[in-house]
Amino acid sequence: MWNIFIALIMIFITIYLSVKLAIRPLLNKSDVATVNDQESELIKLRDMEIISNIELEDLINFYKKEDEKRDNYIQYKKYEKILEELRNIKYLKDEEYFIKINKLKSYFNIGCK
């Protein structure tokens, strides 16, 4: 009788801890199906009938592209700094550095019209 009781308690504890460990990363995730502040403000403008649904979609797409450009530029600057450090420690020659910087600019569409 006691063996069954102890086994049930052990199973309960095992399941409880497994579920707790599985859920913990999900609880810390802050970007789960949330609309950013800018989008919510645009939606409020649409709800007040100041902008149309088409304008709302256009503006959301515009801001998403701007955010993507900003994120790309931040990444570009990070990689540019790494290449600069490699050049400063003489790992890259100047010619190699400029070739790699041009490739980086091309990849992130920096300075390209």
CSV table of N, CA and C in Angstrom, one decimal:
chain,number,residue,atom,x,y,z
A,1,MET,N,0.8,-1.2,0.0
A,1,MET,CA,0.0,0.0,0.0
A,1,MET,C,0.9,1.3,0.0
A,2,TRP,N,1.9,1.3,0.9
A,2,TRP,CA,2.7,2.4,1.0
A,2,TRP,C,3.6,2.6,-0.3
A,3,ASN,N,3.9,1.4,-0.9
A,3,ASN,CA,4.7,1.5,-2.1
A,3,ASN,C,3.9,2.2,-3.2
A,4,ILE,N,2.7,1.9,-3.4
A,4,ILE,CA,1.8,2.5,-4.4
A,4,ILE,C,1.7,4.0,-4.1
A,5,PHE,N,1.5,4.4,-2.8
A,5,PHE,CA,1.4,5.8,-2.5
A,5,PHE,C,2.6,6.5,-2.8
A,6,ILE,N,3.8,6.0,-2.4
A,6,ILE,CA,5.1,6.6,-2.7
A,6,ILE,C,5.3,6.7,-4.2
A,7,ALA,N,4.9,5.7,-5.0
A,7,ALA,CA,5.1,5.7,-6.4
A,7,ALA,C,4.2,6.8,-7.0
A,8,LEU,N,3.0,6.9,-6.6
A,8,LEU,CA,2.1,8.0,-7.1
A,8,LEU,C,2.7,9.4,-6.8
A,9,ILE,N,3.2,9.6,-5.6
A,9,ILE,CA,3.8,10.8,-5.2
A,9,ILE,C,5.0,11.1,-6.1
A,10,MET,N,5.8,10.1,-6.4
A,10,MET,CA,7.0,10.3,-7.2
A,10,MET,C,6.6,10.6,-8.7
A,11,ILE,N,5.6,10.0,-9.2
A,11,ILE,CA,5.1,10.3,-10.5
A,11,ILE,C,4.5,11.7,-10.6
A,12,PHE,N,3.8,12.1,-9.6
A,12,PHE,CA,3.2,13.4,-9.5
A,12,PHE,C,4.3,14.5,-9.5
A,13,ILE,N,5.4,14.3,-8.7
A,13,ILE,CA,6.5,15.2,-8.6
A,13,ILE,C,7.2,15.3,-10.0
A,14,THR,N,7.4,14.1,-10.6
A,14,THR,CA,8.1,14.1,-11.9
A,14,THR,C,7.3,14.8,-12.9
A,15,ILE,N,6.0,14.6,-13.0
A,15,ILE,CA,5.2,15.3,-14.0
A,15,ILE,C,5.2,16.8,-13.7
A,16,TYR,N,5.0,17.2,-12.4
A,16,TYR,CA,4.9,18.6,-12.1
A,16,TYR,C,6.2,19.3,-12.5
A,17,LEU,N,7.4,18.7,-12.1
A,17,LEU,CA,8.6,19.4,-12.5
A,17,LEU,C,8.9,19.4,-14.0
A,18,SER,N,8.4,18.4,-14.7
A,18,SER,CA,8.6,18.4,-16.2
A,18,SER,C,7.8,19.5,-16.8
A,19,VAL,N,6.5,19.6,-16.4
A,19,VAL,CA,5.7,20.7,-16.9
A,19,VAL,C,6.2,22.0,-16.5
A,20,LYS,N,6.6,22.2,-15.3
A,20,LYS,CA,7.2,23.5,-14.8
A,20,LYS,C,8.4,23.9,-15.7
A,21,LEU,N,9.3,22.9,-15.9
A,21,LEU,CA,10.5,23.2,-16.7
A,21,LEU,C,10.1,23.5,-18.2
A,22,ALA,N,9.1,22.9,-18.7
A,22,ALA,CA,8.7,23.1,-20.1
A,22,ALA,C,8.0,24.4,-20.3
A,23,ILE,N,7.3,24.9,-19.3
A,23,ILE,CA,6.5,26.1,-19.4
A,23,ILE,C,7.3,27.3,-19.1
A,24,ARG,N,8.4,27.2,-18.3
A,24,ARG,CA,9.2,28.4,-17.9
A,24,ARG,C,9.7,29.2,-19.0
A,25,PRO,N,10.3,28.6,-20.1
A,25,PRO,CA,10.7,29.4,-21.2
A,25,PRO,C,9.6,30.2,-21.9
A,26,LEU,N,8.4,29.6,-22.0
A,26,LEU,CA,7.3,30.2,-22.6
A,26,LEU,C,6.8,31.4,-21.8
A,27,LEU,N,6.9,31.3,-20.5
A,27,LEU,CA,6.4,32.5,-19.7
A,27,LEU,C,7.3,33.7,-19.8
A,28,ASN,N,8.6,33.4,-20.1
A,28,ASN,CA,9.6,34.5,-20.2
A,28,ASN,C,9.5,35.2,-21.6
A,29,LYS,N,8.9,34.6,-22.5
A,29,LYS,CA,8.9,35.1,-23.9
A,29,LYS,C,7.9,36.3,-23.9
A,30,SER,N,8.4,37.4,-24.3
A,30,SER,CA,7.6,38.7,-24.2
A,30,SER,C,7.0,39.0,-25.6
A,31,ASP,N,7.4,38.4,-26.6
A,31,ASP,CA,6.9,38.7,-28.0
A,31,ASP,C,5.8,37.7,-28.5
A,32,VAL,N,5.1,37.1,-27.6
A,32,VAL,CA,4.1,36.1,-28.0
A,32,VAL,C,2.8,36.9,-28.4
A,33,ALA,N,2.6,36.9,-29.7
A,33,ALA,CA,1.4,37.4,-30.3
A,33,ALA,C,1.0,38.8,-29.7
A,34,THR,N,2.0,39.7,-29.6
A,34,THR,CA,1.7,41.0,-29.2
A,34,THR,C,1.9,42.0,-30.3
A,35,VAL,N,1.1,43.0,-30.4
A,35,VAL,CA,1.1,44.0,-31.4
A,35,VAL,C,1.9,45.2,-30.8
A,36,ASN,N,2.9,45.7,-31.6
A,36,ASN,CA,3.7,46.7,-31.0
A,36,ASN,C,2.9,48.0,-30.8
A,37,ASP,N,3.4,48.9,-30.1
A,37,ASP,CA,2.7,50.2,-29.7
A,37,ASP,C,2.3,51.0,-31.0
A,38,GLN,N,3.2,51.0,-31.9
A,38,GLN,CA,3.0,51.8,-33.1
A,38,GLN,C,1.8,51.2,-33.9
A,39,GLU,N,1.8,49.9,-34.0
A,39,GLU,CA,0.7,49.3,-34.7
A,39,GLU,C,-0.6,49.5,-34.0
A,40,SER,N,-0.6,49.4,-32.7
A,40,SER,CA,-1.8,49.6,-31.9
A,40,SER,C,-2.4,51.0,-32.1
A,41,GLU,N,-1.4,52.0,-32.1
A,41,GLU,CA,-1.9,53.4,-32.3
A,41,GLU,C,-2.5,53.5,-33.7
A,42,LEU,N,-1.9,52.9,-34.7
A,42,LEU,CA,-2.5,52.9,-36.1
A,42,LEU,C,-3.8,52.3,-36.1
A,43,ILE,N,-4.0,51.2,-35.4
A,43,ILE,CA,-5.3,50.6,-35.3
A,43,ILE,C,-6.3,51.5,-34.7
A,44,LYS,N,-5.9,52.2,-33.6
A,44,LYS,CA,-6.8,53.2,-33.0
A,44,LYS,C,-7.2,54.2,-34.0
A,45,LEU,N,-6.3,54.7,-34.8
A,45,LEU,CA,-6.6,55.7,-35.8
A,45,LEU,C,-7.7,55.2,-36.8
A,46,ARG,N,-7.5,53.9,-37.2
A,46,ARG,CA,-8.5,53.3,-38.1
A,46,ARG,C,-9.8,53.1,-37.4
A,47,ASP,N,-9.8,52.8,-36.1
A,47,ASP,CA,-11.1,52.6,-35.4
A,47,ASP,C,-11.8,54.0,-35.2
A,48,MET,N,-11.0,55.0,-35.2
A,48,MET,CA,-11.7,56.4,-35.1
A,48,MET,C,-12.1,56.9,-36.5
A,49,GLU,N,-11.8,56.0,-37.5
A,49,GLU,CA,-12.1,56.3,-38.9
A,49,GLU,C,-11.4,57.5,-39.5
A,50,ILE,N,-10.1,57.6,-39.0
A,50,ILE,CA,-9.2,58.7,-39.5
A,50,ILE,C,-8.5,58.2,-40.7
A,51,ILE,N,-8.1,56.9,-40.6
A,51,ILE,CA,-7.4,56.2,-41.7
A,51,ILE,C,-8.3,55.0,-42.1
A,52,SER,N,-8.1,54.6,-43.4
A,52,SER,CA,-8.9,53.5,-43.9
A,52,SER,C,-8.1,52.2,-43.7
A,53,ASN,N,-8.8,51.1,-43.9
A,53,ASN,CA,-8.1,49.8,-43.8
A,53,ASN,C,-6.9,49.7,-44.7
A,54,ILE,N,-7.1,50.2,-45.9
A,54,ILE,CA,-6.0,50.1,-46.9
A,54,ILE,C,-4.8,51.0,-46.4
A,55,GLU,N,-5.1,52.2,-45.9
A,55,GLU,CA,-4.0,53.0,-45.4
A,55,GLU,C,-3.4,52.4,-44.2
A,56,LEU,N,-4.1,51.7,-43.4
A,56,LEU,CA,-3.6,51.0,-42.2
A,56,LEU,C,-2.6,49.9,-42.7
A,57,GLU,N,-3.0,49.1,-43.6
A,57,GLU,CA,-2.1,48.1,-44.1
A,57,GLU,C,-0.8,48.7,-44.7
A,58,ASP,N,-1.0,49.8,-45.5
A,58,ASP,CA,0.2,50.4,-46.1
A,58,ASP,C,1.1,51.0,-45.0
A,59,LEU,N,0.6,51.6,-44.0
A,59,LEU,CA,1.4,52.2,-42.9
A,59,LEU,C,2.1,51.1,-42.1
A,60,ILE,N,1.4,50.0,-41.8
A,60,ILE,CA,2.0,48.9,-41.1
A,60,ILE,C,3.2,48.3,-41.9
A,61,ASN,N,3.0,48.1,-43.2
A,61,ASN,CA,4.0,47.6,-44.1
A,61,ASN,C,5.2,48.6,-44.1
A,62,PHE,N,4.9,49.9,-44.2
A,62,PHE,CA,5.9,50.9,-44.2
A,62,PHE,C,6.8,50.9,-43.0
A,63,TYR,N,6.1,50.8,-41.8
A,63,TYR,CA,6.9,50.8,-40.6
A,63,TYR,C,7.6,49.5,-40.4
A,64,LYS,N,7.1,48.4,-40.9
A,64,LYS,CA,7.9,47.1,-40.8
A,64,LYS,C,9.1,47.2,-41.7
A,65,LYS,N,9.0,47.8,-42.9
A,65,LYS,CA,10.2,48.0,-43.7
A,65,LYS,C,11.2,48.9,-43.1
A,66,GLU,N,10.7,49.9,-42.4
A,66,GLU,CA,11.7,50.8,-41.7
A,66,GLU,C,12.4,50.1,-40.6
A,67,ASP,N,11.6,49.3,-39.8
A,67,ASP,CA,12.2,48.6,-38.7
A,67,ASP,C,13.3,47.6,-39.3
A,68,GLU,N,12.9,47.0,-40.4
A,68,GLU,CA,13.9,46.0,-41.0
A,68,GLU,C,15.1,46.7,-41.5
A,69,LYS,N,15.0,47.9,-42.1
A,69,LYS,CA,16.2,48.7,-42.5
A,69,LYS,C,17.0,49.0,-41.3
A,70,ARG,N,16.4,49.5,-40.2
A,70,ARG,CA,17.1,49.8,-39.0
A,70,ARG,C,17.9,48.6,-38.4
A,71,ASP,N,17.2,47.5,-38.4
A,71,ASP,CA,17.8,46.3,-37.8
A,71,ASP,C,19.0,45.9,-38.7
A,72,ASN,N,18.8,45.9,-40.0
A,72,ASN,CA,19.9,45.6,-41.0
A,72,ASN,C,21.1,46.5,-40.8
A,73,TYR,N,20.8,47.8,-40.5
A,73,TYR,CA,21.9,48.8,-40.3
A,73,TYR,C,22.6,48.5,-39.1
A,74,ILE,N,21.9,48.1,-38.0
A,74,ILE,CA,22.5,47.8,-36.7
A,74,ILE,C,23.4,46.6,-36.9
A,75,GLN,N,23.0,45.6,-37.6
A,75,GLN,CA,23.8,44.4,-37.9
A,75,GLN,C,25.0,44.7,-38.7
A,76,TYR,N,24.8,45.6,-39.7
A,76,TYR,CA,25.9,46.0,-40.6
A,76,TYR,C,27.0,46.7,-39.8
A,77,LYS,N,26.6,47.6,-38.9
A,77,LYS,CA,27.6,48.3,-38.1
A,77,LYS,C,28.3,47.3,-37.1
A,78,LYS,N,27.7,46.3,-36.6
A,78,LYS,CA,28.3,45.3,-35.8
A,78,LYS,C,29.4,44.6,-36.6
A,79,TYR,N,29.0,44.1,-37.8
A,79,TYR,CA,30.0,43.4,-38.6
A,79,TYR,C,31.1,44.3,-39.1
A,80,GLU,N,30.8,45.5,-39.4
A,80,GLU,CA,31.8,46.5,-39.8
A,80,GLU,C,32.8,46.7,-38.7
A,81,LYS,N,32.3,46.8,-37.5
A,81,LYS,CA,33.3,46.9,-36.4
A,81,LYS,C,34.2,45.7,-36.2
A,82,ILE,N,33.7,44.5,-36.5
A,82,ILE,CA,34.5,43.3,-36.4
A,82,ILE,C,35.6,43.3,-37.5
A,83,LEU,N,35.2,43.7,-38.7
A,83,LEU,CA,36.1,43.8,-39.8
A,83,LEU,C,37.2,44.8,-39.5
A,84,GLU,N,36.8,46.0,-38.9
A,84,GLU,CA,37.7,47.0,-38.6
A,84,GLU,C,38.7,46.5,-37.5
A,85,GLU,N,38.2,45.8,-36.6
A,85,GLU,CA,39.2,45.2,-35.6
A,85,GLU,C,40.1,44.2,-36.2
A,86,LEU,N,39.6,43.4,-37.1
A,86,LEU,CA,40.5,42.5,-37.8
A,86,LEU,C,41.6,43.2,-38.6
A,87,ARG,N,41.2,44.4,-39.2
A,87,ARG,CA,42.2,45.2,-39.9
A,87,ARG,C,43.2,45.8,-39.0
A,88,ASN,N,42.7,46.3,-37.8
A,88,ASN,CA,43.6,46.9,-36.9
A,88,ASN,C,44.6,46.0,-36.3
A,89,ILE,N,44.3,44.7,-36.1
A,89,ILE,CA,45.2,43.7,-35.6
A,89,ILE,C,46.1,43.1,-36.7
A,90,LYS,N,45.9,43.7,-37.9
A,90,LYS,CA,46.7,43.3,-39.1
A,90,LYS,C,46.3,41.9,-39.6
A,91,TYR,N,45.2,41.4,-39.2
A,91,TYR,CA,44.7,40.1,-39.8
A,91,TYR,C,44.3,40.3,-41.2
A,92,LEU,N,43.7,41.4,-41.5
A,92,LEU,CA,43.2,41.7,-42.9
A,92,LEU,C,44.1,42.9,-43.4
A,93,LYS,N,44.5,42.7,-44.7
A,93,LYS,CA,45.2,43.8,-45.3
A,93,LYS,C,44.1,44.8,-45.7
A,94,ASP,N,44.6,46.1,-46.0
A,94,ASP,CA,43.6,47.1,-46.4
A,94,ASP,C,42.8,46.7,-47.6
A,95,GLU,N,43.4,46.1,-48.6
A,95,GLU,CA,42.7,45.7,-49.8
A,95,GLU,C,41.6,44.7,-49.4
A,96,GLU,N,42.0,43.7,-48.6
A,96,GLU,CA,41.0,42.6,-48.2
A,96,GLU,C,39.9,43.3,-47.4
A,97,TYR,N,40.2,44.2,-46.5
A,97,TYR,CA,39.2,44.9,-45.7
A,97,TYR,C,38.2,45.6,-46.6
A,98,PHE,N,38.7,46.3,-47.6
A,98,PHE,CA,37.7,47.1,-48.4
A,98,PHE,C,36.9,46.2,-49.3
A,99,ILE,N,37.4,45.1,-49.7
A,99,ILE,CA,36.6,44.1,-50.5
A,99,ILE,C,35.5,43.5,-49.6
A,100,LYS,N,35.9,43.2,-48.4
A,100,LYS,CA,34.9,42.6,-47.4
A,100,LYS,C,33.9,43.6,-47.0
A,101,ILE,N,34.3,44.8,-46.8
A,101,ILE,CA,33.3,45.9,-46.5
A,101,ILE,C,32.3,46.1,-47.6
A,102,ASN,N,32.8,46.1,-48.9
A,102,ASN,CA,31.9,46.2,-50.0
A,102,ASN,C,31.0,45.1,-50.1
A,103,LYS,N,31.4,43.9,-49.8
A,103,LYS,CA,30.5,42.7,-49.8
A,103,LYS,C,29.5,42.9,-48.7
A,104,LEU,N,29.9,43.3,-47.6
A,104,LEU,CA,29.0,43.6,-46.5
A,104,LEU,C,27.9,44.6,-46.8
A,105,LYS,N,28.4,45.7,-47.4
A,105,LYS,CA,27.4,46.7,-47.9
A,105,LYS,C,26.5,46.2,-48.9
A,106,SER,N,27.0,45.4,-49.8
A,106,SER,CA,26.1,44.8,-50.8
A,106,SER,C,25.1,43.9,-50.1
A,107,TYR,N,25.5,43.1,-49.2
A,107,TYR,CA,24.6,42.1,-48.5
A,107,TYR,C,23.5,42.8,-47.8
A,108,PHE,N,23.8,43.9,-47.1
A,108,PHE,CA,22.8,44.7,-46.3
A,108,PHE,C,22.2,45.8,-47.1
A,109,ASN,N,22.6,46.0,-48.4
A,109,ASN,CA,22.0,47.1,-49.2
A,109,ASN,C,22.3,48.4,-48.6
A,110,ILE,N,23.5,48.6,-48.1
A,110,ILE,CA,23.9,49.9,-47.5
A,110,ILE,C,24.7,50.7,-48.6
A,111,GLY,N,24.2,51.9,-48.8
A,111,GLY,CA,24.9,52.7,-49.8
A,111,GLY,C,24.5,52.4,-51.2
A,112,CYS,N,23.6,51.4,-51.4
A,112,CYS,CA,23.1,51.0,-52.7
A,112,CYS,C,21.8,51.7,-53.0
A,113,LYS,N,21.7,52.3,-54.2
A,113,LYS,CA,20.4,52.9,-54.6
A,113,LYS,C,19.7,52.1,-55.6
